[in-house]
PDB file of C-alpha atoms in Angstrom:
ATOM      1  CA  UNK A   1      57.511  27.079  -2.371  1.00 84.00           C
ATOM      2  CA  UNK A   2      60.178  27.405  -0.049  1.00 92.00           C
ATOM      3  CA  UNK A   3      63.382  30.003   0.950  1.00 95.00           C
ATOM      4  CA  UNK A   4      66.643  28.398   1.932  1.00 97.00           C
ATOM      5  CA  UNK A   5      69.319  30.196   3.555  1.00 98.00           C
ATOM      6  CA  UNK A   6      72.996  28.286   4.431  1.00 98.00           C
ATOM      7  CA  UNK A   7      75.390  29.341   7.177  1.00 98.00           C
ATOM      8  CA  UNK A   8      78.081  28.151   8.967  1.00 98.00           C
ATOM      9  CA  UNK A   9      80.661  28.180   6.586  1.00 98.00           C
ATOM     10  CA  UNK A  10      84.225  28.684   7.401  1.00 98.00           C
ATOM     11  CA  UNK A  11      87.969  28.163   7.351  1.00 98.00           C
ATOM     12  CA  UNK A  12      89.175  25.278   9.537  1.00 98.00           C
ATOM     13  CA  UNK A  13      92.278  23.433   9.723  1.00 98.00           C
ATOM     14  CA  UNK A  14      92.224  19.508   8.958  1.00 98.00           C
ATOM     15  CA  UNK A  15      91.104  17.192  11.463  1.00 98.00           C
ATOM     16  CA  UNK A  16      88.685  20.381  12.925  1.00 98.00           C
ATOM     17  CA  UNK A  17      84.838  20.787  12.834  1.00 98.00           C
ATOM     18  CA  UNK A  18      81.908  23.146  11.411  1.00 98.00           C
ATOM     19  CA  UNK A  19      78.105  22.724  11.695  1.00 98.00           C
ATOM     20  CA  UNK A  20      76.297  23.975   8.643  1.00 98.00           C
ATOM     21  CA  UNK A  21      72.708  25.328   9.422  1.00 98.00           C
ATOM     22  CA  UNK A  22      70.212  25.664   6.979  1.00 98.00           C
ATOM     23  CA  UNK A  23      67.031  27.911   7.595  1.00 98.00           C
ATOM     24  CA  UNK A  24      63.516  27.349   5.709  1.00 97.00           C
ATOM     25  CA  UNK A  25      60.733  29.620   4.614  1.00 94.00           C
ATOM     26  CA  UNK A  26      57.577  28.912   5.079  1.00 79.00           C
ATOM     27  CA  UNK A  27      55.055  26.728   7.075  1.00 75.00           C
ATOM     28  CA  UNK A  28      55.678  23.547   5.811  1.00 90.00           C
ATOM     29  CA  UNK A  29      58.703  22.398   6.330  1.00 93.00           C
ATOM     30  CA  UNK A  30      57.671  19.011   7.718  1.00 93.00           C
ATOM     31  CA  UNK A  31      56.742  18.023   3.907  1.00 94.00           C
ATOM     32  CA  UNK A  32      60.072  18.441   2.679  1.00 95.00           C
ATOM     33  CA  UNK A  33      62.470  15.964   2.399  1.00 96.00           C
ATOM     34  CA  UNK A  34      66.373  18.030   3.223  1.00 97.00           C
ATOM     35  CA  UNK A  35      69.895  17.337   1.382  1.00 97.00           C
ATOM     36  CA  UNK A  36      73.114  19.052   1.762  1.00 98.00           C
ATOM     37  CA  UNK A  37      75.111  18.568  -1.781  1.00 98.00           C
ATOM     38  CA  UNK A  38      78.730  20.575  -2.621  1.00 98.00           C
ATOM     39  CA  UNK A  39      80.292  21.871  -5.244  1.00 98.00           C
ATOM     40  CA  UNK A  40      84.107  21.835  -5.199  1.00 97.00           C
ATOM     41  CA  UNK A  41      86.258  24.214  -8.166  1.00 94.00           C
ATOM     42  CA  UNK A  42      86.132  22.690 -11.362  1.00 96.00           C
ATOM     43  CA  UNK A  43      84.006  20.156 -10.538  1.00 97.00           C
ATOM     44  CA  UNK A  44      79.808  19.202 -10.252  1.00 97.00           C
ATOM     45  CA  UNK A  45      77.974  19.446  -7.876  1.00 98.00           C
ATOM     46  CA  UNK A  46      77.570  16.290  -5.355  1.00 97.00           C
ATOM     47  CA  UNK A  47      75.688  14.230  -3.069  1.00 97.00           C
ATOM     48  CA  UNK A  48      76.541  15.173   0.588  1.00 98.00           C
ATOM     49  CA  UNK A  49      74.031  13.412   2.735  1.00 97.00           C
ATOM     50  CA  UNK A  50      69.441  14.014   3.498  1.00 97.00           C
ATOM     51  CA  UNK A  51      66.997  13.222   5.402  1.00 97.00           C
ATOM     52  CA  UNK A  52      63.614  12.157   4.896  1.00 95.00           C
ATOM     53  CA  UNK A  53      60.679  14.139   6.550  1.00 94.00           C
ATOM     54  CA  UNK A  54      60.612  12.350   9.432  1.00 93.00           C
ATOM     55  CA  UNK A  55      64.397  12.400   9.912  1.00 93.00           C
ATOM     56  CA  UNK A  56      64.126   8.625  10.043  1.00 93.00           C
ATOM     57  CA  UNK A  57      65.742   7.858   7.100  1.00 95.00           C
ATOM     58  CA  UNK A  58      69.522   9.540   6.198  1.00 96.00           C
ATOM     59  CA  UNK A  59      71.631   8.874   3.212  1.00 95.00           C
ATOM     60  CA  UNK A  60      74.949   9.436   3.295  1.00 96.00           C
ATOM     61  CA  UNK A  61      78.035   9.255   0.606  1.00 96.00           C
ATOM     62  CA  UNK A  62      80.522   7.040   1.224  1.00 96.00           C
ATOM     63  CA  UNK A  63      82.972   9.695   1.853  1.00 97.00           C
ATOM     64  CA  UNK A  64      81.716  11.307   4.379  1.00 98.00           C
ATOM     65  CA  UNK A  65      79.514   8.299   6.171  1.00 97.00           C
ATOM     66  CA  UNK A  66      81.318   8.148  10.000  1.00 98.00           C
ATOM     67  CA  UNK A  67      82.316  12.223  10.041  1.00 98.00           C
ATOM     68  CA  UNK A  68      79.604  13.867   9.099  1.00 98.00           C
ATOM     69  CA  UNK A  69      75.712  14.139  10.841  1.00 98.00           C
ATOM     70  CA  UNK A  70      72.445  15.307   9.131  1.00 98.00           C
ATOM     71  CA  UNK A  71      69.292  16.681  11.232  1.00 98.00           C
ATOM     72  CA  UNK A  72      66.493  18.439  11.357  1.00 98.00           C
ATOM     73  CA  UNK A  73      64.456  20.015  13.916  1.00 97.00           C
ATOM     74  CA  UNK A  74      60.214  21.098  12.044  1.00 95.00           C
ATOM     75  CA  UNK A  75      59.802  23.420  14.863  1.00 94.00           C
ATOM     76  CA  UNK A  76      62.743  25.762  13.757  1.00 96.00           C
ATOM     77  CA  UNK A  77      62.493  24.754  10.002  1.00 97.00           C
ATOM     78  CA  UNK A  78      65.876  24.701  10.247  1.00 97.00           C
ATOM     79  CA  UNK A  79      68.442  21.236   8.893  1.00 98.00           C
ATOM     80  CA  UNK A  80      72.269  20.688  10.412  1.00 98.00           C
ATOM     81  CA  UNK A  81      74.976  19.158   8.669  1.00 98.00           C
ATOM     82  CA  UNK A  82      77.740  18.726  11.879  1.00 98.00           C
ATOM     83  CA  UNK A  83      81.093  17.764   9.999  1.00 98.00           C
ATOM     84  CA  UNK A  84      83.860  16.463  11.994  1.00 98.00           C
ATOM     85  CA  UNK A  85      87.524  15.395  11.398  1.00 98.00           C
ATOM     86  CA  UNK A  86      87.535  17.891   8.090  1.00 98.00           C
ATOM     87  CA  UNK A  87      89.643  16.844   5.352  1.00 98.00           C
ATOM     88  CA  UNK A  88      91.398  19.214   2.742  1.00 97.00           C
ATOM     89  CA  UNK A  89      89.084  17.504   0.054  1.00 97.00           C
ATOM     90  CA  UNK A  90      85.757  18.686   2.004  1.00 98.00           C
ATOM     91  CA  UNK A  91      86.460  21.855   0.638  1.00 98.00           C
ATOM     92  CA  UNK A  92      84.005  23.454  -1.358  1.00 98.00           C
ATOM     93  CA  UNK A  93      80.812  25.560  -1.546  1.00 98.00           C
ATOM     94  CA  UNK A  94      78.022  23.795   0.646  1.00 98.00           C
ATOM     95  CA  UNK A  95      74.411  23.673  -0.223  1.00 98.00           C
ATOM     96  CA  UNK A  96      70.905  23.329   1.127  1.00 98.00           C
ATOM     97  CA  UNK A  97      68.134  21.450  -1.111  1.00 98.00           C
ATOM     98  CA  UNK A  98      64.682  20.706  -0.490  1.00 97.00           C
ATOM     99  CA  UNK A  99      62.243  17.778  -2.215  1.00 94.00           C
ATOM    100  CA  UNK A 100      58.405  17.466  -1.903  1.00 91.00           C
ATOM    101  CA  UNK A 101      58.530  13.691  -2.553  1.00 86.00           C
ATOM    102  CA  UNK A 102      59.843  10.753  -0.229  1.00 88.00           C
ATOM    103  CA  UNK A 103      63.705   9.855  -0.345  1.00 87.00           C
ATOM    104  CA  UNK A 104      63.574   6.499  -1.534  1.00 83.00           C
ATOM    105  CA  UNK A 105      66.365   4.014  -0.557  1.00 81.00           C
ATOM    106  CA  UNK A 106      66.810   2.182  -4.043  1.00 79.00           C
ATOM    107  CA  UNK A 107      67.271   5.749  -5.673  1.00 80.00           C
ATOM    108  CA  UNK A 108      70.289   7.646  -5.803  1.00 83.00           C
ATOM    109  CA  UNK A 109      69.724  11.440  -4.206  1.00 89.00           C
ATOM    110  CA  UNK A 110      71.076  13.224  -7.211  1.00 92.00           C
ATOM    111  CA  UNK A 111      70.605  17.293  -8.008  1.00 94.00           C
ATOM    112  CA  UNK A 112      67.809  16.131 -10.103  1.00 93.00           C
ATOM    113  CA  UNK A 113      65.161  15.213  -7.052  1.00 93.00           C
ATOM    114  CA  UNK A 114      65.367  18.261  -5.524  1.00 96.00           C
ATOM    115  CA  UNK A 115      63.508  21.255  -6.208  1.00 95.00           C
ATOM    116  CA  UNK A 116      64.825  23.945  -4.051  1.00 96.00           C
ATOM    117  CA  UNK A 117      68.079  25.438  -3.836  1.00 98.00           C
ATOM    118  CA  UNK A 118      69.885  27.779  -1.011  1.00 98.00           C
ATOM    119  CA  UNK A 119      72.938  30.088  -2.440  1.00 97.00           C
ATOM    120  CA  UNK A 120      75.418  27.963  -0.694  1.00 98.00           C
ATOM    121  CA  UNK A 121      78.220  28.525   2.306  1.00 98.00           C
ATOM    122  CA  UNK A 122      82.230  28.339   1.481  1.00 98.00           C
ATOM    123  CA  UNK A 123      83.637  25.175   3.673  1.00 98.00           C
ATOM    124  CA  UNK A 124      87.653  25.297   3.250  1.00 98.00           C
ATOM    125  CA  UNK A 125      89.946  23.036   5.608  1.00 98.00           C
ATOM    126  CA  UNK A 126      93.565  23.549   5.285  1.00 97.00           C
ATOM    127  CA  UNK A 127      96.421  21.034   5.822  1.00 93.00           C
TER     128      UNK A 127
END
């Protein structure tokens, strides 16, 4: 099992940047494939980007592919999400996931593959 703790939240204004840290439990972080998913009001919870265990492999949604960076460093047991250029539509409650399992390309990284959940870190960029 594994502990997940978010931070890095904040207020920005549009066009302005946050890194998102996420801190793991335990001594086996290296088996876990990472996500980052959010959860704006009023509506589910979504697909941000992850990384395989390896960091080789990173998914990313569409809306986000260009501004936003997923990594991982095993000897911190600790995954990044840097977001640049913040839109007003990145708002939302940010968080952490972990999967024991590969990501695999052909499937979709939905809520439902990951096992783990942090408690999540406000993200709100203002116009």
């Amino acid at each position: 099992q594994v502990q997940l703790v978010e931070s890095g939240g904040g207020l920005v204004q549009a066009g302005g940047s946050l890194r998102l840290s996420c801190a793991a439990s335990g001594r086996t972080f290296s088996s876990y494939a990472m996500g980052w998913f959010r959860q704006a009001p009023g509506k589910e919870r979504e697909f941000v980007a992850a990384i395989s265990q390896s960091g080789g492999f990173t998914p990313y949604t569409q809306s986000v592919r260009g501004r936003f960076t997923i990594s991982r460093d095993n000897t911190k047991n600790t995954v990044y999400l840097q977001m640049n250029s913040l839109k007003p539509e990145d708002t939302a409650v940010y968080y952490c996931a972990a999967r024991i399992g590969p990501l695999l390309s052909g499937i979709y990284p939905s809520t439902d593959l990951f096992s783990y959940w942090g408690h999540g870190t406000q993200v709100t960029a203002t116009s």
